[in-house]
Amino acid sequence: MKILVTGGAGFIGCNFVHYLLENHPEDKIVNLDLLTYAGNLESLADIADKPNYQFVKGDIADMEQIDALFAREQFDVVVNFAAETHVDRSIKDPGVFVRTNVMGTQALLDASRKYGVKRYHQVSTDEVYGDLPLDRKDLFFTEETPLHTSSPYSASKAGSDLLVLSYYRTFALPVTISRCSNNYGAYQFPEKMIPLMLTRALHDEALPVYGTGENVRDWLHVKDHCAAIDLILQKGREGEIYNIGGHNEKTNLEVVRLILEALDKPESLIHFVEDRKGHDLRYAINPEKIERELGWKPQYTFEKGIRETIAWYLEHREWWQHILDGAYKEYFQKMYKM
Ligand code: NAD
Ligand code: TYD
């Protein structure tokens, strides 16, 4: 099978490329990535020379380039990870989110249709459902929960999901969508909460917790996400949406305290800063559909996963220090003024 993975130089995409090469060595993989600030070929250095893997630098929203790539490669499967993904950046500059996430998805859908792709999979997020109240622990997102987005990021992801579903209904393009909760694990860009807190704590720098730190996220190890997508590609029903999550809700403060404890750093590093605009209160996934239909179950407990993740960041200082020393430095100063 020939698989196009877009955004394969980003956090989840590079984990998925590693996952495919380990679990399906018979497949051929093309990784298309624009190498924005979030794309990093250092995450793929160990597999760059594999004969069944190829990297192509390119933009999913560049229709001409996408058409030429599809004409040349004749993909069987497309898995679209490529996106602008950081909520804070979407609040500062929504335009690029609409371009990449919505128009990029459309370009991939058109090419998938034209060249007869057998499965188009859209990697989406639970953020399309908006948020749940903090005082209703009985409520969870199901696949039927109405879309109710809060940020330009989540709105652009919801827009792309709707386009994907429209290509199924109107053109019978064989599509699937997965909506996963917050991921953590190796190779996550240090603008996101867990690696940001980890890398700053290692430097004894202040940890900027938004608002009161009571917001809840439902954390899933990135390898469990990759395994779920693989199952959907193999056994998922066309036209269907699958929520992915492991019932692992934690407040941001709980996660930050856990990181500090693991690194033996003081709680005095915690600094409460101005809240994010439109900050979603709580995300929580009901994963019954993927468990029941496809037999998926997460393999990681949070305790094991976070321990391994912390160990990975300790062992791969060079990987994240390169990022912190680069253009990210300016972003951080502008964004946090600290
Ligand atoms: P990321 O920001 O780490 O990586 C995104 C990748 O996409 C980067 O390599 C970047 O260079 C590439 N990219 C951006 N614009 C592009 C374009 N126009 N053309 C080609 N490549 C482009 O993101 P991530 O955290 O790995 O997320 C991957 C996908 O999973 C996204 O679609 C995101 O919405 C979804 N998702 C993420 C999470 C999470 O917790 N990180 C949870 C659920 C769903
Ligand atoms: P993030 O990793 O940006 O993921 P998302 O907003 O997509 O869930 O943030 C996770 C949570 O951590 C979210 O509630 C915002 C909070 N947060 C902070 O408190 N401080 C920070 O510096 C960042 C980046 C996030």
Tab-separated table of C-alpha atoms and ligand atoms in Angstrom:
chain	number	residue	atom	x	y	z
A	1	MET	CA	0.000	0.000	0.000
A	2	LYS	CA	1.217	3.516	-0.700
A	3	ILE	CA	0.295	5.987	2.045
A	4	LEU	CA	0.534	9.767	1.974
A	5	VAL	CA	1.099	11.151	5.459
A	6	THR	CA	0.800	14.928	5.534
A	7	GLY	CA	2.324	16.898	8.409
A	8	GLY	CA	4.635	13.978	9.143
A	9	ALA	CA	7.379	16.280	10.452
A	10	GLY	CA	5.141	17.496	13.276
A	11	PHE	CA	4.492	15.920	16.664
A	12	ILE	CA	1.807	13.312	15.982
A	13	GLY	CA	2.667	12.909	12.287
A	14	CYS	CA	6.282	11.893	13.009
A	15	ASN	CA	5.120	9.458	15.670
A	16	PHE	CA	2.710	8.004	13.095
A	17	VAL	CA	5.460	7.658	10.469
A	18	HIS	CA	7.604	5.796	13.037
A	19	TYR	CA	4.584	3.683	13.970
A	20	LEU	CA	3.855	2.700	10.349
A	21	LEU	CA	7.471	1.807	9.597
A	22	GLU	CA	7.568	-0.430	12.675
A	23	ASN	CA	4.175	-2.039	12.291
A	24	HIS	CA	3.640	-2.123	8.516
A	25	PRO	CA	7.098	-2.421	6.931
A	26	GLU	CA	5.437	-3.596	3.701
A	27	ASP	CA	3.822	-0.166	3.145
A	28	LYS	CA	5.404	2.691	1.218
A	29	ILE	CA	5.186	6.066	2.937
A	30	VAL	CA	5.428	9.541	1.458
A	31	ASN	CA	5.605	12.313	4.062
A	32	LEU	CA	4.494	15.708	2.743
A	33	ASP	CA	5.247	18.605	5.072
A	34	LEU	CA	5.743	22.328	4.582
A	35	LEU	CA	8.259	22.485	7.457
A	36	THR	CA	6.613	25.431	9.161
A	37	TYR	CA	7.964	26.431	12.582
A	38	ALA	CA	6.340	23.216	13.903
A	39	GLY	CA	7.887	20.830	11.367
A	40	ASN	CA	11.232	19.283	12.259
A	41	LEU	CA	13.204	16.795	10.181
A	42	GLU	CA	15.361	16.013	13.232
A	43	SER	CA	12.369	14.008	14.467
A	44	LEU	CA	12.756	11.713	11.442
A	45	ALA	CA	16.553	11.574	11.167
A	46	ASP	CA	16.738	7.896	12.198
A	47	ILE	CA	14.426	6.712	9.415
A	48	ALA	CA	15.308	9.214	6.655
A	49	ASP	CA	17.202	6.602	4.603
A	50	LYS	CA	14.640	3.796	4.749
A	51	PRO	CA	13.893	2.580	1.206
A	52	ASN	CA	10.120	2.588	1.788
A	53	TYR	CA	10.055	6.162	3.144
A	54	GLN	CA	10.290	9.422	1.248
A	55	PHE	CA	10.068	13.045	2.398
A	56	VAL	CA	8.577	15.748	0.161
A	57	LYS	CA	8.591	19.394	1.175
A	58	GLY	CA	5.334	21.008	0.162
A	59	ASP	CA	2.155	22.839	1.037
A	60	ILE	CA	-1.171	20.976	1.274
A	61	ALA	CA	-2.948	24.167	0.182
A	62	ASP	CA	-0.923	24.421	-3.051
A	63	MET	CA	-3.392	22.748	-5.430
A	64	GLU	CA	-0.986	22.501	-8.368
A	65	GLN	CA	1.721	20.869	-6.304
A	66	ILE	CA	-0.767	18.507	-4.681
A	67	ASP	CA	-2.225	17.488	-8.038
A	68	ALA	CA	1.226	16.768	-9.469
A	69	LEU	CA	2.208	14.725	-6.397
A	70	PHE	CA	-0.965	12.622	-6.541
A	71	ALA	CA	-0.614	12.099	-10.313
A	72	ARG	CA	2.953	10.859	-9.829
A	73	GLU	CA	2.521	8.721	-6.717
A	74	GLN	CA	-0.991	7.214	-7.091
A	75	PHE	CA	-1.632	6.913	-3.347
A	76	ASP	CA	-3.926	4.241	-1.933
A	77	VAL	CA	-4.423	6.018	1.392
A	78	VAL	CA	-4.123	9.625	2.608
A	79	VAL	CA	-3.812	10.499	6.300
A	80	ASN	CA	-4.000	14.247	6.852
A	81	PHE	CA	-2.195	15.469	9.970
A	82	ALA	CA	-0.938	18.718	8.401
A	83	ALA	CA	-2.426	21.706	10.180
A	84	GLU	CA	-1.795	24.832	12.135
A	85	THR	CA	-2.421	23.530	15.634
A	86	HIS	CA	-1.723	26.009	18.409
A	87	VAL	CA	-4.784	27.734	19.889
A	88	ASP	CA	-2.791	30.747	21.133
A	89	ARG	CA	-1.341	31.378	17.671
A	90	SER	CA	-4.839	31.120	16.155
A	91	ILE	CA	-5.992	33.904	18.472
A	92	LYS	CA	-3.155	36.135	17.225
A	93	ASP	CA	-3.372	35.214	13.520
A	94	PRO	CA	-6.441	33.233	12.370
A	95	GLY	CA	-5.834	33.590	8.598
A	96	VAL	CA	-3.177	30.916	8.217
A	97	PHE	CA	-5.413	28.478	10.142
A	98	VAL	CA	-8.204	28.860	7.598
A	99	ARG	CA	-5.761	28.586	4.705
A	100	THR	CA	-3.988	25.437	5.849
A	101	ASN	CA	-6.710	23.657	7.781
A	102	VAL	CA	-9.680	24.388	5.525
A	103	MET	CA	-8.260	25.114	2.065
A	104	GLY	CA	-5.459	22.584	2.497
A	105	THR	CA	-7.997	19.895	3.361
A	106	GLN	CA	-10.041	20.817	0.310
A	107	ALA	CA	-7.004	20.508	-1.983
A	108	LEU	CA	-6.275	17.042	-0.570
A	109	LEU	CA	-9.916	15.990	-0.923
A	110	ASP	CA	-10.057	17.124	-4.562
A	111	ALA	CA	-6.877	15.244	-5.427
A	112	SER	CA	-8.047	12.154	-3.523
A	113	ARG	CA	-11.233	12.179	-5.566
A	114	LYS	CA	-9.533	12.794	-8.895
A	115	TYR	CA	-6.918	10.054	-8.422
A	116	GLY	CA	-9.184	7.429	-6.835
A	117	VAL	CA	-7.706	7.266	-3.324
A	118	LYS	CA	-9.207	4.265	-1.483
A	119	ARG	CA	-9.289	5.920	1.930
A	120	TYR	CA	-8.945	9.552	3.004
A	121	HIS	CA	-8.500	9.916	6.766
A	122	GLN	CA	-8.820	13.285	8.480
A	123	VAL	CA	-7.051	13.694	11.819
A	124	SER	CA	-9.307	15.972	13.817
A	125	THR	CA	-9.705	17.020	17.414
A	126	ASP	CA	-12.188	16.940	20.284
A	127	GLU	CA	-11.911	20.747	20.320
A	128	VAL	CA	-14.539	20.873	17.537
A	129	TYR	CA	-17.139	20.062	20.229
A	130	GLY	CA	-16.298	23.178	22.245
A	131	ASP	CA	-16.073	22.684	25.995
A	132	LEU	CA	-17.968	21.065	28.877
A	133	PRO	CA	-18.739	22.713	32.217
A	134	LEU	CA	-16.362	21.969	35.108
A	135	ASP	CA	-19.217	21.001	37.455
A	136	ARG	CA	-20.812	18.311	35.230
A	137	LYS	CA	-18.425	15.342	35.448
A	138	ASP	CA	-21.173	13.166	33.957
A	139	LEU	CA	-20.958	14.866	30.537
A	140	PHE	CA	-18.666	13.608	27.746
A	141	PHE	CA	-18.229	14.307	24.032
A	142	THR	CA	-19.796	11.649	21.802
A	143	GLU	CA	-19.689	11.627	18.000
A	144	GLU	CA	-23.216	13.129	18.090
A	145	THR	CA	-22.263	16.118	20.252
A	146	PRO	CA	-22.960	19.260	18.172
A	147	LEU	CA	-19.994	21.238	16.840
A	148	HIS	CA	-19.593	24.318	19.026
A	149	THR	CA	-16.147	25.775	18.506
A	150	SER	CA	-14.427	28.408	20.637
A	151	SER	CA	-11.145	29.343	18.930
A	152	PRO	CA	-10.168	30.083	15.338
A	153	TYR	CA	-8.139	26.846	15.559
A	154	SER	CA	-11.096	24.667	16.502
A	155	ALA	CA	-13.376	26.503	14.060
A	156	SER	CA	-10.961	25.786	11.207
A	157	LYS	CA	-10.769	22.107	12.229
A	158	ALA	CA	-14.580	21.891	12.356
A	159	GLY	CA	-14.719	23.508	8.903
A	160	SER	CA	-12.368	20.891	7.511
A	161	ASP	CA	-14.362	18.062	9.133
A	162	LEU	CA	-17.533	19.331	7.462
A	163	LEU	CA	-15.797	19.473	4.083
A	164	VAL	CA	-14.596	15.890	4.530
A	165	LEU	CA	-18.128	14.696	5.330
A	166	SER	CA	-19.513	16.608	2.350
A	167	TYR	CA	-17.129	14.782	-0.017
A	168	TYR	CA	-18.454	11.500	1.361
A	169	ARG	CA	-22.095	12.431	0.916
A	170	THR	CA	-21.797	14.268	-2.399
A	171	PHE	CA	-18.972	12.405	-4.172
A	172	ALA	CA	-18.887	9.076	-2.273
A	173	LEU	CA	-15.226	9.665	-1.436
A	174	PRO	CA	-14.291	6.941	1.088
A	175	VAL	CA	-13.464	9.032	4.126
A	176	THR	CA	-13.069	8.594	7.876
A	177	ILE	CA	-12.509	11.171	10.628
A	178	SER	CA	-10.967	10.739	14.070
A	179	ARG	CA	-11.397	13.266	16.873
A	180	CYS	CA	-8.792	12.777	19.551
A	181	SER	CA	-8.241	14.393	22.922
A	182	ASN	CA	-4.986	16.148	23.938
A	183	ASN	CA	-1.886	14.128	23.055
A	184	TYR	CA	1.417	13.951	24.900
A	185	GLY	CA	4.644	12.063	24.244
A	186	ALA	CA	7.974	12.337	22.422
A	187	TYR	CA	8.645	15.043	19.799
A	188	GLN	CA	5.932	17.480	20.924
A	189	PHE	CA	6.838	21.093	20.116
A	190	PRO	CA	7.557	22.996	23.354
A	191	GLU	CA	4.842	25.613	22.774
A	192	LYS	CA	2.270	23.046	23.955
A	193	MET	CA	1.549	22.769	27.663
A	194	ILE	CA	3.369	19.599	28.752
A	195	PRO	CA	6.705	20.107	26.933
A	196	LEU	CA	6.572	23.852	27.670
A	197	MET	CA	6.302	23.216	31.418
A	198	LEU	CA	8.854	20.413	31.284
A	199	THR	CA	11.557	22.298	29.414
A	200	ARG	CA	11.076	25.483	31.421
A	201	ALA	CA	11.146	23.612	34.743
A	202	LEU	CA	14.419	21.983	33.673
A	203	HIS	CA	15.846	25.508	33.269
A	204	ASP	CA	14.303	26.634	36.605
A	205	GLU	CA	12.171	29.141	34.703
A	206	ALA	CA	8.686	30.355	35.673
A	207	LEU	CA	5.798	28.141	34.507
A	208	PRO	CA	2.974	30.264	33.039
A	209	VAL	CA	-0.332	28.707	34.114
A	210	TYR	CA	-3.325	30.406	32.466
A	211	GLY	CA	-6.100	31.678	34.735
A	212	THR	CA	-6.632	29.493	37.797
A	213	GLY	CA	-5.172	26.285	36.321
A	214	GLU	CA	-8.502	24.528	36.914
A	215	ASN	CA	-9.191	23.879	33.207
A	216	VAL	CA	-9.402	20.177	32.448
A	217	ARG	CA	-7.824	18.311	29.526
A	218	ASP	CA	-8.223	14.603	28.696
A	219	TRP	CA	-4.671	13.340	27.995
A	220	LEU	CA	-3.819	10.448	25.664
A	221	HIS	CA	-0.380	9.067	24.829
A	222	VAL	CA	0.516	9.770	21.204
A	223	LYS	CA	1.239	6.067	20.528
A	224	ASP	CA	-2.301	5.155	21.566
A	225	HIS	CA	-3.551	7.787	19.107
A	226	CYS	CA	-1.399	6.300	16.316
A	227	ALA	CA	-2.704	2.787	17.015
A	228	ALA	CA	-6.286	4.081	16.903
A	229	ILE	CA	-5.766	5.732	13.503
A	230	ASP	CA	-4.194	2.524	12.176
A	231	LEU	CA	-7.247	0.543	13.327
A	232	ILE	CA	-9.613	3.041	11.705
A	233	LEU	CA	-7.703	2.730	8.421
A	234	GLN	CA	-8.025	-1.034	8.563
A	235	LYS	CA	-11.476	-1.575	10.022
A	236	GLY	CA	-13.246	1.795	10.283
A	237	ARG	CA	-16.492	2.277	8.400
A	238	GLU	CA	-16.487	4.821	5.576
A	239	GLY	CA	-18.246	8.108	6.306
A	240	GLU	CA	-17.855	7.601	10.065
A	241	ILE	CA	-16.385	9.717	12.838
A	242	TYR	CA	-14.493	8.040	15.703
A	243	ASN	CA	-13.721	9.787	18.987
A	244	ILE	CA	-10.408	8.768	20.583
A	245	GLY	CA	-9.674	9.222	24.281
A	246	GLY	CA	-8.695	7.256	27.346
A	247	HIS	CA	-10.744	8.788	30.187
A	248	ASN	CA	-7.756	10.561	31.634
A	249	GLU	CA	-8.960	13.961	32.759
A	250	LYS	CA	-6.612	16.180	34.705
A	251	THR	CA	-6.613	19.861	35.631
A	252	ASN	CA	-3.678	21.813	34.239
A	253	LEU	CA	-2.441	22.405	37.775
A	254	GLU	CA	-2.433	18.659	38.473
A	255	VAL	CA	-0.278	18.052	35.405
A	256	VAL	CA	2.119	20.889	36.211
A	257	ARG	CA	2.513	19.701	39.818
A	258	LEU	CA	3.185	16.166	38.621
A	259	ILE	CA	5.947	17.410	36.292
A	260	LEU	CA	7.514	19.489	39.084
A	261	GLU	CA	7.437	16.515	41.434
A	262	ALA	CA	9.007	14.190	38.864
A	263	LEU	CA	11.827	16.685	38.235
A	264	ASP	CA	12.226	17.486	41.932
A	265	LYS	CA	11.550	21.192	41.307
A	266	PRO	CA	9.708	23.571	43.664
A	267	GLU	CA	6.060	24.638	43.244
A	268	SER	CA	7.254	28.234	43.557
A	269	LEU	CA	8.041	28.013	39.807
A	270	ILE	CA	4.278	28.137	39.115
A	271	HIS	CA	3.176	31.604	37.947
A	272	PHE	CA	-0.489	32.300	37.313
A	273	VAL	CA	-0.772	34.513	34.232
A	274	GLU	CA	-3.605	36.157	32.319
A	275	ASP	CA	-6.125	33.632	31.033
A	276	ARG	CA	-6.326	32.612	27.369
A	277	LYS	CA	-9.167	34.394	25.519
A	278	GLY	CA	-12.161	32.071	25.100
A	279	HIS	CA	-10.328	29.402	27.136
A	280	ASP	CA	-12.201	26.076	26.927
A	281	LEU	CA	-13.007	24.780	30.410
A	282	ARG	CA	-13.093	21.025	30.057
A	283	TYR	CA	-12.591	18.412	27.353
A	284	ALA	CA	-13.645	14.811	27.984
A	285	ILE	CA	-14.088	12.088	25.379
A	286	ASN	CA	-16.521	9.202	25.385
A	287	PRO	CA	-14.538	6.570	23.420
A	288	GLU	CA	-17.219	3.832	23.478
A	289	LYS	CA	-17.722	3.751	19.705
A	290	ILE	CA	-14.103	2.997	18.771
A	291	GLU	CA	-13.827	0.539	21.666
A	292	ARG	CA	-17.010	-1.296	20.712
A	293	GLU	CA	-16.693	-1.271	16.908
A	294	LEU	CA	-12.949	-1.595	16.441
A	295	GLY	CA	-11.771	-3.088	19.737
A	296	TRP	CA	-9.379	-0.186	20.464
A	297	LYS	CA	-8.094	0.265	24.003
A	298	PRO	CA	-5.289	2.561	25.152
A	299	GLN	CA	-2.116	0.755	26.234
A	300	TYR	CA	-0.646	3.574	28.336
A	301	THR	CA	-1.702	4.676	31.786
A	302	PHE	CA	-0.969	8.368	32.322
A	303	GLU	CA	1.512	7.498	35.068
A	304	LYS	CA	3.580	5.289	32.731
A	305	GLY	CA	3.199	7.616	29.749
A	306	ILE	CA	4.210	10.796	31.525
A	307	ARG	CA	7.193	9.070	33.167
A	308	GLU	CA	8.405	7.886	29.736
A	309	THR	CA	7.756	11.308	28.232
A	310	ILE	CA	9.737	13.096	30.927
A	311	ALA	CA	12.581	10.594	30.435
A	312	TRP	CA	12.471	11.215	26.661
A	313	TYR	CA	12.812	14.992	27.100
A	314	LEU	CA	15.678	14.466	29.541
A	315	GLU	CA	17.458	12.197	27.046
A	316	HIS	CA	16.800	14.443	24.028
A	317	ARG	CA	17.826	17.866	25.259
A	318	GLU	CA	19.476	18.655	21.941
A	319	TRP	CA	16.195	18.134	20.066
A	320	TRP	CA	14.276	20.712	22.110
A	321	GLN	CA	17.195	23.038	22.879
A	322	HIS	CA	17.583	23.643	19.101
A	323	ILE	CA	13.958	24.758	19.050
A	324	LEU	CA	14.248	26.972	22.135
A	325	ASP	CA	17.346	28.657	20.706
A	326	GLY	CA	15.679	29.348	17.342
A	327	ALA	CA	12.741	31.499	16.206
A	328	TYR	CA	10.680	30.162	19.106
A	329	LYS	CA	12.553	32.430	21.526
A	330	GLU	CA	11.013	35.531	19.942
A	331	TYR	CA	7.533	33.950	19.903
A	332	PHE	CA	7.776	33.150	23.606
A	333	GLN	CA	8.867	36.650	24.585
A	334	LYS	CA	6.113	38.279	22.532
A	335	MET	CA	3.435	35.884	23.712
A	336	TYR	CA	4.270	35.706	27.417
A	337	LYS	CA	6.239	38.897	28.026
A	338	MET	CA	8.309	37.001	30.610
B	1	NAD	P1	2.123	20.039	14.938
B	1	NAD	O1	1.844	21.500	14.965
B	1	NAD	O2	3.158	19.466	15.840
B	1	NAD	O3	2.528	19.611	13.450
B	1	NAD	C1	1.865	20.076	12.317
B	1	NAD	C2	2.716	19.727	11.091
B	1	NAD	O4	2.011	20.174	9.918
B	1	NAD	C3	4.082	20.414	11.078
B	1	NAD	O5	5.087	19.478	10.727
B	1	NAD	C4	3.944	21.477	9.990
B	1	NAD	O6	5.166	21.770	9.334
B	1	NAD	C5	2.931	20.830	9.069
B	1	NAD	N1	2.199	21.817	8.261
B	1	NAD	C6	1.619	22.973	8.697
B	1	NAD	N2	1.058	23.623	7.649
B	1	NAD	C7	1.275	22.856	6.547
B	1	NAD	C8	0.926	22.983	5.170
B	1	NAD	N3	0.243	24.058	4.724
B	1	NAD	N4	1.286	22.001	4.321
B	1	NAD	C9	1.988	20.922	4.766
B	1	NAD	N5	2.372	20.755	6.042
B	1	NAD	C10	2.004	21.708	6.918
B	1	NAD	O7	0.713	19.329	15.156
B	1	NAD	P2	0.317	17.981	15.919
B	1	NAD	O8	0.133	18.282	17.353
B	1	NAD	O9	1.225	16.896	15.493
B	1	NAD	O10	-1.129	17.730	15.300
B	1	NAD	C11	-1.296	16.949	14.121
B	1	NAD	C12	-2.773	16.845	13.783
B	1	NAD	O11	-3.471	16.248	14.875
B	1	NAD	C13	-3.446	18.206	13.549
B	1	NAD	O12	-4.344	18.076	12.483
B	1	NAD	C14	-4.179	18.481	14.853
B	1	NAD	O13	-5.319	19.283	14.640
B	1	NAD	C15	-4.544	17.076	15.286
B	1	NAD	N6	-4.697	16.875	16.743
B	1	NAD	C16	-3.703	17.241	17.601
B	1	NAD	C17	-3.845	16.993	18.978
B	1	NAD	C18	-2.750	17.332	19.951
B	1	NAD	O14	-2.957	17.194	21.165
B	1	NAD	N7	-1.565	17.751	19.517
B	1	NAD	C19	-5.008	16.381	19.449
B	1	NAD	C20	-6.013	16.022	18.526
B	1	NAD	C21	-5.835	16.262	17.186
B	2	TYD	P1	-2.324	23.401	24.918
B	2	TYD	O1	-1.169	22.481	25.104
B	2	TYD	O2	-2.113	24.678	24.188
B	2	TYD	O3	-3.493	22.539	24.269
B	2	TYD	P2	-5.058	22.927	24.000
B	2	TYD	O4	-5.284	24.339	24.318
B	2	TYD	O5	-5.202	22.661	22.543
B	2	TYD	O6	-5.830	22.001	24.876
B	2	TYD	O7	-2.902	23.775	26.364
B	2	TYD	C1	-3.349	22.778	27.258
B	2	TYD	C2	-3.925	23.482	28.479
B	2	TYD	O8	-2.860	24.160	29.152
B	2	TYD	C3	-4.948	24.554	28.127
B	2	TYD	O9	-5.976	24.551	29.113
B	2	TYD	C4	-4.169	25.847	28.209
B	2	TYD	C5	-3.129	25.556	29.272
B	2	TYD	N1	-1.842	26.271	29.109
B	2	TYD	C6	-1.314	27.019	30.156
B	2	TYD	O10	-1.895	27.108	31.251
B	2	TYD	N2	-0.127	27.674	29.961
B	2	TYD	C7	0.538	27.619	28.771
B	2	TYD	O11	1.614	28.257	28.646
B	2	TYD	C8	-0.008	26.840	27.699
B	2	TYD	C9	0.683	26.755	26.377
B	2	TYD	C10	-1.210	26.184	27.920
